[in-house]
XYZ file of C-alpha atoms in Angstrom:
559
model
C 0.725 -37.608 -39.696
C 1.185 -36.038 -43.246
C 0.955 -32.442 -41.522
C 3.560 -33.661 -39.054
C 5.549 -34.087 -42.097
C 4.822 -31.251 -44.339
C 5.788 -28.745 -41.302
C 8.995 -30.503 -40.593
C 9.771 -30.513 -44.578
C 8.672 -27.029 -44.737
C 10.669 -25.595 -41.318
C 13.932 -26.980 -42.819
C 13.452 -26.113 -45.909
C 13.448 -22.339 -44.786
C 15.680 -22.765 -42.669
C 13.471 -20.998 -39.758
C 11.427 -22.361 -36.822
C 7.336 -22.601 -38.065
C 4.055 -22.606 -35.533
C 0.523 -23.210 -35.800
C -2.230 -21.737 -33.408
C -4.863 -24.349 -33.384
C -8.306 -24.133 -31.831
C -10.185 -26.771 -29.814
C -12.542 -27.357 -32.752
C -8.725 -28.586 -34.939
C -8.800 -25.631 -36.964
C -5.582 -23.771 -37.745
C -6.443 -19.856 -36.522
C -2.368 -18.582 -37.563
C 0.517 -19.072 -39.421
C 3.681 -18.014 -37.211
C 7.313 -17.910 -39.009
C 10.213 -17.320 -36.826
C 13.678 -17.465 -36.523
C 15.719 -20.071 -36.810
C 16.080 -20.245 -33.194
C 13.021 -19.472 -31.824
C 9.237 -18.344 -32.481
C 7.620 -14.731 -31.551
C 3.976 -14.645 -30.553
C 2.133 -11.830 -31.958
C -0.562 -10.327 -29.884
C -3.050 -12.354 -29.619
C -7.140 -11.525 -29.246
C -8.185 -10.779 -26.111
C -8.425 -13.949 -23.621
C -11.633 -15.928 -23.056
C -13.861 -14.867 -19.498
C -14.411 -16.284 -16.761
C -16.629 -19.220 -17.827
C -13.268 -20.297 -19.792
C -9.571 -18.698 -18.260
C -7.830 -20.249 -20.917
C -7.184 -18.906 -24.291
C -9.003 -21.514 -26.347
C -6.100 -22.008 -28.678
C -2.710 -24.727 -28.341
C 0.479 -23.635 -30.256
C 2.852 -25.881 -32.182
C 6.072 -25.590 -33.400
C 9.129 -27.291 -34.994
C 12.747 -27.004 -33.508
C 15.494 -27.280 -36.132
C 17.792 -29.658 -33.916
C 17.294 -32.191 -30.896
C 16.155 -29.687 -28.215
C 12.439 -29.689 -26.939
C 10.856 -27.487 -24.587
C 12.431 -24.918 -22.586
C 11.927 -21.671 -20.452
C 11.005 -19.668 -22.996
C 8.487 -21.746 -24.876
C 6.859 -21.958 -20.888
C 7.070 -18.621 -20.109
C 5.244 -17.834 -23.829
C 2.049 -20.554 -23.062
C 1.757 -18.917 -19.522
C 1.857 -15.389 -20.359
C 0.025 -16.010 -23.649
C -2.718 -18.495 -21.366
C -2.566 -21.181 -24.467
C -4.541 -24.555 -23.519
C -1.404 -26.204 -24.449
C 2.259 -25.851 -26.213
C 3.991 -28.389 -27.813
C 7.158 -28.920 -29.697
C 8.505 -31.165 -32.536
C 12.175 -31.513 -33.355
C 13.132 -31.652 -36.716
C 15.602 -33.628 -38.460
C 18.522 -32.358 -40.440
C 17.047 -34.206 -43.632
C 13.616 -32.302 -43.024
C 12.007 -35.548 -41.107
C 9.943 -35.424 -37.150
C 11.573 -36.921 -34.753
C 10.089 -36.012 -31.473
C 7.068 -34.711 -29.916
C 6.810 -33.009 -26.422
C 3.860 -30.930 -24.989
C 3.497 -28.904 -21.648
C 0.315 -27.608 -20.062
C -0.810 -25.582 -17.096
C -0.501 -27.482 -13.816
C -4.147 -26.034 -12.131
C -3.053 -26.761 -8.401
C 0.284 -26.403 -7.207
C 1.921 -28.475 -4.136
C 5.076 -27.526 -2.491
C 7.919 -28.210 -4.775
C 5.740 -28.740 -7.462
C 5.752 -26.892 -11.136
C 3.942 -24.451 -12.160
C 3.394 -26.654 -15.634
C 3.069 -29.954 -16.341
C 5.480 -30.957 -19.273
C 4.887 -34.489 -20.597
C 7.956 -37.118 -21.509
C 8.946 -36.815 -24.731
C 8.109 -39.823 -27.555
C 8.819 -40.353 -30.989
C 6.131 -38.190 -33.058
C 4.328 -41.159 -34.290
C 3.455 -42.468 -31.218
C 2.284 -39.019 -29.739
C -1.552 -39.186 -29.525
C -3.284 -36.815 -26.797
C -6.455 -36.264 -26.914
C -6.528 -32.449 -26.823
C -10.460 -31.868 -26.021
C -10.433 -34.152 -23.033
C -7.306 -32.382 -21.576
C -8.126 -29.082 -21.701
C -11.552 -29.855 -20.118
C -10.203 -31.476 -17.236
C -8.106 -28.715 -16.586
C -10.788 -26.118 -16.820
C -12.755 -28.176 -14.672
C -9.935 -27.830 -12.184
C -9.356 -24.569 -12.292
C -12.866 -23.679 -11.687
C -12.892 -26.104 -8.741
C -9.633 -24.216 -7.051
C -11.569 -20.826 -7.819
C -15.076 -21.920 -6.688
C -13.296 -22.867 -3.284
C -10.643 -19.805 -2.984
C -14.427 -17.319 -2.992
C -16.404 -20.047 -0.868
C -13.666 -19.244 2.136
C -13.165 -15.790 1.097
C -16.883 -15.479 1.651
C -16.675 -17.344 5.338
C -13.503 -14.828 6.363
C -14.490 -11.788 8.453
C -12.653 -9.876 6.479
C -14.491 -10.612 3.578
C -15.707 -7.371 1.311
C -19.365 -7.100 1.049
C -19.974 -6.909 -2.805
C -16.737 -8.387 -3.989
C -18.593 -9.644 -6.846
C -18.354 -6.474 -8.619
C -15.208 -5.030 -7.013
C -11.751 -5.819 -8.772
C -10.103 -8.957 -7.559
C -6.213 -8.354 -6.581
C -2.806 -10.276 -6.617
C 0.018 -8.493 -4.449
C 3.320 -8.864 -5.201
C 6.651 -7.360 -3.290
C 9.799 -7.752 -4.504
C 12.344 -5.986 -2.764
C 15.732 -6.702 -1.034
C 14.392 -6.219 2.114
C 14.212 -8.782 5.056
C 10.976 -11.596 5.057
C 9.503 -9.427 8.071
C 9.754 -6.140 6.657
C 8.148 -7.147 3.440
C 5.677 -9.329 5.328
C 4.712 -5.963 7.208
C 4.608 -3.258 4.294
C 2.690 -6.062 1.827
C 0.009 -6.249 5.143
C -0.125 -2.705 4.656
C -0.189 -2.810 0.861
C -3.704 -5.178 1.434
C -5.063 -2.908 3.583
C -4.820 0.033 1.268
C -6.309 -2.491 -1.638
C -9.383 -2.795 0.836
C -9.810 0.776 1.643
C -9.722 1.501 -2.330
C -12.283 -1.390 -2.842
C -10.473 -4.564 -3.967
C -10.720 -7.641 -3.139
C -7.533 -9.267 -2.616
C -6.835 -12.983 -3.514
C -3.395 -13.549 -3.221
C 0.274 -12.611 -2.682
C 3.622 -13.282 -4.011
C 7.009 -11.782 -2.462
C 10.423 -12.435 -3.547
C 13.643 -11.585 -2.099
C 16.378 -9.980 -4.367
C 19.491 -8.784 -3.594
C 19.063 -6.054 -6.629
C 15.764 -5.479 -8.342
C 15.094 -6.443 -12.233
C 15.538 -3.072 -14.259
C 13.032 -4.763 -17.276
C 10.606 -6.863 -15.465
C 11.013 -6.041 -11.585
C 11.467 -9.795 -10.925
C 12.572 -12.632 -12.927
C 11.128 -15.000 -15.142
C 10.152 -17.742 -13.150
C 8.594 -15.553 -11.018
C 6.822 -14.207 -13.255
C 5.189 -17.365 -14.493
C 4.625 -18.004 -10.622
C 2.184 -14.341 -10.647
C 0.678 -15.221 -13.754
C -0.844 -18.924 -13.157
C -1.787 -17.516 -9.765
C -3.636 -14.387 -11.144
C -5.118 -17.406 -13.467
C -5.835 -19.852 -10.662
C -7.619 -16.587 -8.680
C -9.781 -15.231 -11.461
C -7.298 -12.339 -10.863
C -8.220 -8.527 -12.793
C -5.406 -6.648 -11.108
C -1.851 -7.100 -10.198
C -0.729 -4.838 -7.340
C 3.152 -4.058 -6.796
C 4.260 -2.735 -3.237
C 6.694 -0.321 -5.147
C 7.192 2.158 -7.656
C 7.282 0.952 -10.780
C 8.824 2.960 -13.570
C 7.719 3.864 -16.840
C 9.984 0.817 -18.325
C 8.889 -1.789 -16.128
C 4.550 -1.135 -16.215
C 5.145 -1.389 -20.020
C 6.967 -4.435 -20.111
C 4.335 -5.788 -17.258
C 1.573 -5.107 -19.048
C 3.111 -6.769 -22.957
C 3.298 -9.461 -20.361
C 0.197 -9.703 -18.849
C -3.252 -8.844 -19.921
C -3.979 -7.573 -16.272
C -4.153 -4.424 -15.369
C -0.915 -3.287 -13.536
C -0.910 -0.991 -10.724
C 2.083 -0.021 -8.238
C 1.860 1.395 -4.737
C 1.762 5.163 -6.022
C -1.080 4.488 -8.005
C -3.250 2.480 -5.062
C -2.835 5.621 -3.094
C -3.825 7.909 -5.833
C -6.908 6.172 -6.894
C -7.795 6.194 -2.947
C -7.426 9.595 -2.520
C -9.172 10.469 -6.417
C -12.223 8.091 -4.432
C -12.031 10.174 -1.049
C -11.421 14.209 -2.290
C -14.508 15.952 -1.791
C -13.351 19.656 -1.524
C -12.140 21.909 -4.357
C -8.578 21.843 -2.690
C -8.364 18.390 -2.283
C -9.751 17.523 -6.340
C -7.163 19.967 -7.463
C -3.919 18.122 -5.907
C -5.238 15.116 -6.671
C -5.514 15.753 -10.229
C -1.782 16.733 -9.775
C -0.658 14.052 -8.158
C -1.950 11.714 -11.153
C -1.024 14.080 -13.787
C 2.681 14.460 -12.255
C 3.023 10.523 -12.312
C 1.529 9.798 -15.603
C 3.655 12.553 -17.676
C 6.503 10.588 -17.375
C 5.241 7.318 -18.239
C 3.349 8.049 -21.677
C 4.278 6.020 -24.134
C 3.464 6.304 -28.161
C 0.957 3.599 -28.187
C -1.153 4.839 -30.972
C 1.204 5.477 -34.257
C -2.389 6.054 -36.244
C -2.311 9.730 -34.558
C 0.838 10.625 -35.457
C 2.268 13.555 -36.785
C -1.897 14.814 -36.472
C -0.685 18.617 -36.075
C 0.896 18.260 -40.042
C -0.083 18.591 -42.662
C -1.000 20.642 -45.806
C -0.265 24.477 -44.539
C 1.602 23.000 -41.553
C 5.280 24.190 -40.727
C 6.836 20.767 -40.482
C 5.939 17.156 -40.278
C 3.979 18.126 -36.882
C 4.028 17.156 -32.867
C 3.181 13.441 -32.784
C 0.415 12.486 -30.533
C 2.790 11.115 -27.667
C 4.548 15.222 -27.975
C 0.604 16.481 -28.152
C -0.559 14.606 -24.870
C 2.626 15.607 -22.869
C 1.824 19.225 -23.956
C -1.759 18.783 -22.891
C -0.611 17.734 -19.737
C 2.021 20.367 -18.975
C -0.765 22.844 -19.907
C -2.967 21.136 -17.211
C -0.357 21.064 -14.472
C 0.224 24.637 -14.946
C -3.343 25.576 -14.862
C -3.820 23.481 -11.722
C -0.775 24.925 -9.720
C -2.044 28.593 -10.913
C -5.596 27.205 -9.121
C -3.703 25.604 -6.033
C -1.748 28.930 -5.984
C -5.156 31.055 -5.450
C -6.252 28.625 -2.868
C -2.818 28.874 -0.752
C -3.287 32.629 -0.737
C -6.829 32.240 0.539
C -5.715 30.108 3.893
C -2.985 32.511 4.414
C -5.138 35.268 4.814
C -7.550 32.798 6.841
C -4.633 32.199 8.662
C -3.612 35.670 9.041
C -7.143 36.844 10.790
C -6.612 33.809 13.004
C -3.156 34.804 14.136
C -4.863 38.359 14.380
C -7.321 36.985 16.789
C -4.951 35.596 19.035
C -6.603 31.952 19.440
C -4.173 29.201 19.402
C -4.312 26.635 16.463
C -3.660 22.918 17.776
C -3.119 20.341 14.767
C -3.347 16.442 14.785
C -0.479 14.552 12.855
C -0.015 10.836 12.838
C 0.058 7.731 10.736
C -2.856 7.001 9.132
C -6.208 5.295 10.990
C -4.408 6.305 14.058
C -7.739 7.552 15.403
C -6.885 11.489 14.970
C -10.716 11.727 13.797
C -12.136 10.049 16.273
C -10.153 11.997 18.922
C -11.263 15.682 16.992
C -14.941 14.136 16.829
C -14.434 13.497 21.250
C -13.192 16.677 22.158
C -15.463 18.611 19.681
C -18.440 16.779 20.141
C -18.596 16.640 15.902
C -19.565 13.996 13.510
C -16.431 13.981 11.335
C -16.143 10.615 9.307
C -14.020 8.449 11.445
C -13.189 4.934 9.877
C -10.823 1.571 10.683
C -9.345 2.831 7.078
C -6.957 3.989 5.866
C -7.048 7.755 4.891
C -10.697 8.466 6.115
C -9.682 11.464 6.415
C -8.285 13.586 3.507
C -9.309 17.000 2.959
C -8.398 19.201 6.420
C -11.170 19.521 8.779
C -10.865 22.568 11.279
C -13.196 23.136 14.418
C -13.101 25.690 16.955
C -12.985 24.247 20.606
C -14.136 26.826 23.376
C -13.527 26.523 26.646
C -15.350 27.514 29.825
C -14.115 31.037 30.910
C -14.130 32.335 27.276
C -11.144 30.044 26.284
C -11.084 28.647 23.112
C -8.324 27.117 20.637
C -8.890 25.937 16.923
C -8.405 22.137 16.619
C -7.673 20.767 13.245
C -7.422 17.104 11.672
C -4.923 16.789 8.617
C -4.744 13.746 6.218
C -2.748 10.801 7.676
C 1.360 10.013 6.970
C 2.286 6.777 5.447
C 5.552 5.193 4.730
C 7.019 5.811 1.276
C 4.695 8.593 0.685
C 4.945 9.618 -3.281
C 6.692 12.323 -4.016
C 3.453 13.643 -6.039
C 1.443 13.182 -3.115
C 4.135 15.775 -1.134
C 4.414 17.978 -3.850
C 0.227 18.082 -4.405
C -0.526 18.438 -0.753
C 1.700 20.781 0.360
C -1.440 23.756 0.203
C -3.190 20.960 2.717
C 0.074 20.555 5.190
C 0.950 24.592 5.232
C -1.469 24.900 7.811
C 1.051 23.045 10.160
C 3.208 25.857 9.448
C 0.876 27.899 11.267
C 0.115 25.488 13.949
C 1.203 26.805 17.586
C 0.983 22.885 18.960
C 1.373 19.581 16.496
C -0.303 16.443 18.591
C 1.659 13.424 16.834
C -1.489 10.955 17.994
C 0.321 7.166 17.298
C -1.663 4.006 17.675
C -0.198 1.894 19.982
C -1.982 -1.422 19.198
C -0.187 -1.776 15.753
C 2.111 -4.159 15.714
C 4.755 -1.541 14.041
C 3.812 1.973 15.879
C 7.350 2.881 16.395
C 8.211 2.365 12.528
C 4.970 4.097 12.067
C 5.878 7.153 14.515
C 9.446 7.269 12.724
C 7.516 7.349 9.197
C 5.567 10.791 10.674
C 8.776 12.625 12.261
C 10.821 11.626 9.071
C 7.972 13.592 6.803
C 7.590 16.385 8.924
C 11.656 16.932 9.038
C 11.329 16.972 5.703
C 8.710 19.798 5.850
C 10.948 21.492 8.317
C 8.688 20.743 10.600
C 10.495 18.535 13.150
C 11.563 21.332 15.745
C 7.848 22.444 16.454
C 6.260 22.251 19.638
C 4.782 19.123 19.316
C 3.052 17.141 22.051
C 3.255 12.958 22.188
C -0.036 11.167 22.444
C -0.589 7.576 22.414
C -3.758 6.495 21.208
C -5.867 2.900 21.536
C -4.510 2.072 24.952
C -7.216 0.030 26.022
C -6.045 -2.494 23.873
C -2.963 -3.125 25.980
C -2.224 -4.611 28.720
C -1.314 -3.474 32.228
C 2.557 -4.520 31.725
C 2.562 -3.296 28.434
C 0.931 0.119 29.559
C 3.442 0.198 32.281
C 6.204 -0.376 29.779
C 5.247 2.043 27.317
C 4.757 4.803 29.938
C 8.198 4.016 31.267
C 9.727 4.756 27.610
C 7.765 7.914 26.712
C 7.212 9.634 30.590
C 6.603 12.425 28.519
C 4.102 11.276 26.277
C -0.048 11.889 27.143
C -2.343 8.064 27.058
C -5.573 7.734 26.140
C -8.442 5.830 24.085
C -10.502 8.072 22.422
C -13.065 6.087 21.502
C -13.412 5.110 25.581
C -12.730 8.513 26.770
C -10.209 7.023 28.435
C -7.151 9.164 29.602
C -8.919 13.325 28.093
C -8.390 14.906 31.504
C -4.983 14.856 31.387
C -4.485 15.274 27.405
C -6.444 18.663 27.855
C -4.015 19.337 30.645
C -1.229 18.565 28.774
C -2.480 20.339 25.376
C -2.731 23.799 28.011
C 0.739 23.159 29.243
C 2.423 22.918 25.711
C 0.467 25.801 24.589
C 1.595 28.299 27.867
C -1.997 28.912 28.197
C -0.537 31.919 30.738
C 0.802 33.662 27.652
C -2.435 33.600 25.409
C -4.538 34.926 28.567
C -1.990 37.782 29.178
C -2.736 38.776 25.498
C -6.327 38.253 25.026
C -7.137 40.328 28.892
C -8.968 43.137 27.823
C -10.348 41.572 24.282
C -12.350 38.494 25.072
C -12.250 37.317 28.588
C -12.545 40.457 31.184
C -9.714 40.574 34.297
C -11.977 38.680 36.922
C -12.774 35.310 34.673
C -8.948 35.137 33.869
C -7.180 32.154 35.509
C -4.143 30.603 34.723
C -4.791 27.465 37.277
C -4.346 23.968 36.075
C -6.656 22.427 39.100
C -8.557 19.300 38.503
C -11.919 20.370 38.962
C -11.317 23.314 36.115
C -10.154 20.807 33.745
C -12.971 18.471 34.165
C -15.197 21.327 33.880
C -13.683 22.261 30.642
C -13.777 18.754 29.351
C -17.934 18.570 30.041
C -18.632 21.561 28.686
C -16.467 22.390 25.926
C -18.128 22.204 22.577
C -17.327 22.768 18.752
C -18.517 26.077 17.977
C -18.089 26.556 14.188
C -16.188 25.340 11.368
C -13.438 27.287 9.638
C -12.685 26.783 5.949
């Protein structure tokens, strides 16, 4: 009662609003002296773990008129993860006069808060018993968390090892329609499993223009962060690019660790790069995104390069990392540079050689490695991933009667591909330049093929790449139905059918691939060099092409 008193004295004797950060044990851990209309919470030590989500610590403070809790004392005790936050109104002769608290509502119905804020009642009848509370809640918490992993774990799509992989929250906020962000978050998840997360919720929201600070708005906000709490959340996943402004203000929000879209797809290909090539533009990729989003967090570097002797006050260390990093870039373009040169001539003795190059293109997890590993006979890793496949993998497919073609798997297209990612991987996609016949293989079980198959032919028109001979091939058809077949084959008469994992439909894809590639015109020029006059033939029968589908083989592979 007496403190009650001395902080309402005190706050109006100031003239300024006056908090106390209490810990479960009563103890007062900080002082806080604001404004006369409201408080700012410094940063506070890092949160307690798992055994305890909350913070450990309720905040009170004193409002200099008749107004109790609002938005922004909620948003504070949810972003700051405070056991509790409560508010007492001061008098203008210094005197308490009410007492209000709010807390952290652990389960949330429909239409229910995110908080639970209590009635408020004159300050000498407020008695809650603190301990209790915050126990109970706990209690709860773990409950909602103990059941969220106990059906994870009984999902098939369950992660083996979650326990040690980082647990996810997506979040899309975009002014798209409910379907469209329904399909590209389903994609976002999938990309969060391929990369090794565990995902354990999502949040969209619907805005007609996009927050320039925070992305979304406040309420939302406090919506993310009790479910990242409620989920034993790590990570908080955005199904956008964020900019520089908006991962800063995230993270002062949050103590997660914020990652957008851009980054997800960086950290999978850092994970799947195995060859020189492919560990270089990676490295570019992530150095071209983070240049622009340093910030000056450190001041106790500062001004290092000054000094006694110096020229001037010195480069600061935010000036000294950019500088680092432009160094870097250049170094790894000069390296990326070398490597381009190398393929051309590759290229070059290929072209000299007069053997047709044949490239797959598609989305990715389309099934272009599987399809290379079925016509080559090879043992390329083919997963139900997304981007198995990253660094190019070229085999040479010979035919019976000395004909032969090189066959080559890129990495796979997705939608809103970074512009790092185009930049960095343009030594990988050059060798479409070169390519003599692009097979665009699209999987026609996903839901979304067609917005997949626009995704591909909008990339490679932006590679100048669009008028190449190109041949159609729909992949996974035994997952369709008769009508649906019929349909499809209706629409695209064009267009090859197949299942590579079932062999299903290779006869007449390696008909087709001979027909695009004028098969007539490479046998005029190789006559003479590798195939005599006698084994030349130029006909298209059926029993040829089965003989060149049992018998053709992968010979080598080309670097």
């Amino acid at each position: 009662m007496e403190q009650a008193r001395e902080l309402a004295a005190l706050s109006r004797l100031i003239g300024r609003q006056i908090a106390l950060l209490i810990d479960r044990q009563g103890r007062i851990e900080l002082l806080i002296v604001g404004e006369p209309g409201r408080i700012v919470i410094p940063e506070l030590p890092r949160a307690r773990g798992a055994s305890g989500r909350l913070r450990g610590l309720r905040l009170l403070h004193t409002h200099l008129n008749d107004t109790l809790l609002d938005q922004e004392d909620l948003m504070d005790m949810l972003t700051s993860r405070l056991d509790s936050f409560s508010v007492l109104s001061v008098s203008e002769w210094g005197e308490p006069l009410l007492h209000q608290q709010a807390h952290l509502s652990p389960v949330v119905k429909e239409n229910q808060e995110l908080y639970q804020v209590h009635p408020a009642e004159h300050w000498e009848k407020a008695s809650v018993n603190h301990t209790e509370q915050v126990l109970a809640l706990e209690n709860e918490l773990s409950r909602v968390y103990t059941e969220a992993q106990s059906l994870q774990a009984n999902t098939k799509d369950a992660v083996v090892g979650s326990k040690n992989m980082g647990r996810a929250v997506l979040v899309s906020v975009s002014n798209q329609t409910r379907d469209e962000q329904a399909s590209s978050l389903a994609e976002l998840e999938e990309l969060a499993k391929t990369a090794g997360v565990v995902v354990v919720g999502t949040l969209t929201q619907r805005v007609p223009v996009v927050n320039p600070k925070f992305i979304m708005g406040k309420g939302k906000l406090m919506e993310l962060e009790v479910l990242a709490l409620r989920t034993h959340a790590s990570l908080i996943i955005f199904d956008s690019e964020l900019t520089a402004t908006q991962q800063r203000n995230l993270a002062n929000l949050s103590e997660r660790k914020i990652l957008d879209r851009t980054q997800l797809i960086l950290s999978i290909f850092a994970q799947r790069a195995s060859s020189k090539a492919g560990k270089l533009q990676v490295e570019l990729a992530q150095l071209k995104y983070t240049l622009p989003r340093l910030t000056g967090g450190n001041k106790s570097f500062d001004r290092l390069a000054g000094g006694i002797g110096g020229k001037g006050p010195g480069e600061t260390q935010l000036e000294t990392d950019r500088r680092r990093i432009r160094e870097r870039i250049s170094k790894v373009n000069t390296d990326l540079k070398q490597l381009r040169n190398q393929r051309a001539l590759a290229r070059d003795r290929r072209s000299k050689g007069l053997i047709p190059v044949v490239s797959l293109v598609g989305y990715t997890n389309a099934g272009k490695s599987t399809l290379l590993n079925v016509l080559t006979r090879s043992d390329v890793l083919a997963e139900n991933k997304l981007f198995a496949t990253l660094d190019p993998t070229t085999r040479r497919l010979r035919f019976p009667h000395e004909r032969e073609l090189i066959l080559s798997d890129t990495v796979g297209f997705i939608r809103s591909l970074p512009k790092e990612l185009k930049e960095a991987f343009q030594a990988t996609l050059e060798e479409l330049e070169s390519s003599d016949l692009l097979i665009h293989v699209v999987d026609t079980s996903h839901p979304e093929y067609e917005m997949q198959m626009k995704s591909v032919e909008k990339i490679l028109a932006e590679m100048e790449l669009n008028d190449k001979n190109s041949l159609l091939v729909f992949n996974k058809c035994d997952k369709l139905d008769e009508e649906t077949l019929g349909i499809l084959k209706n629409q695209y008469p064009k267009a090859v059918f197949i299942s590579a994992l079932n062999s299903f439909g290779l006869l007449e894809l390696n008909k087709a691939i001979l027909e695009n590639l004028h098969w007539e015109h490479w046998l005029k020029q190789t006559q003479g060099n590798m195939v005599s006059t006698d084994e030349t033939r130029s006909d298209l029968d059926e029993e040829y092409l089965k003989e060149l589908l049992n018998n053709s083989h992968s010979e080598y592979r080309i670097q």
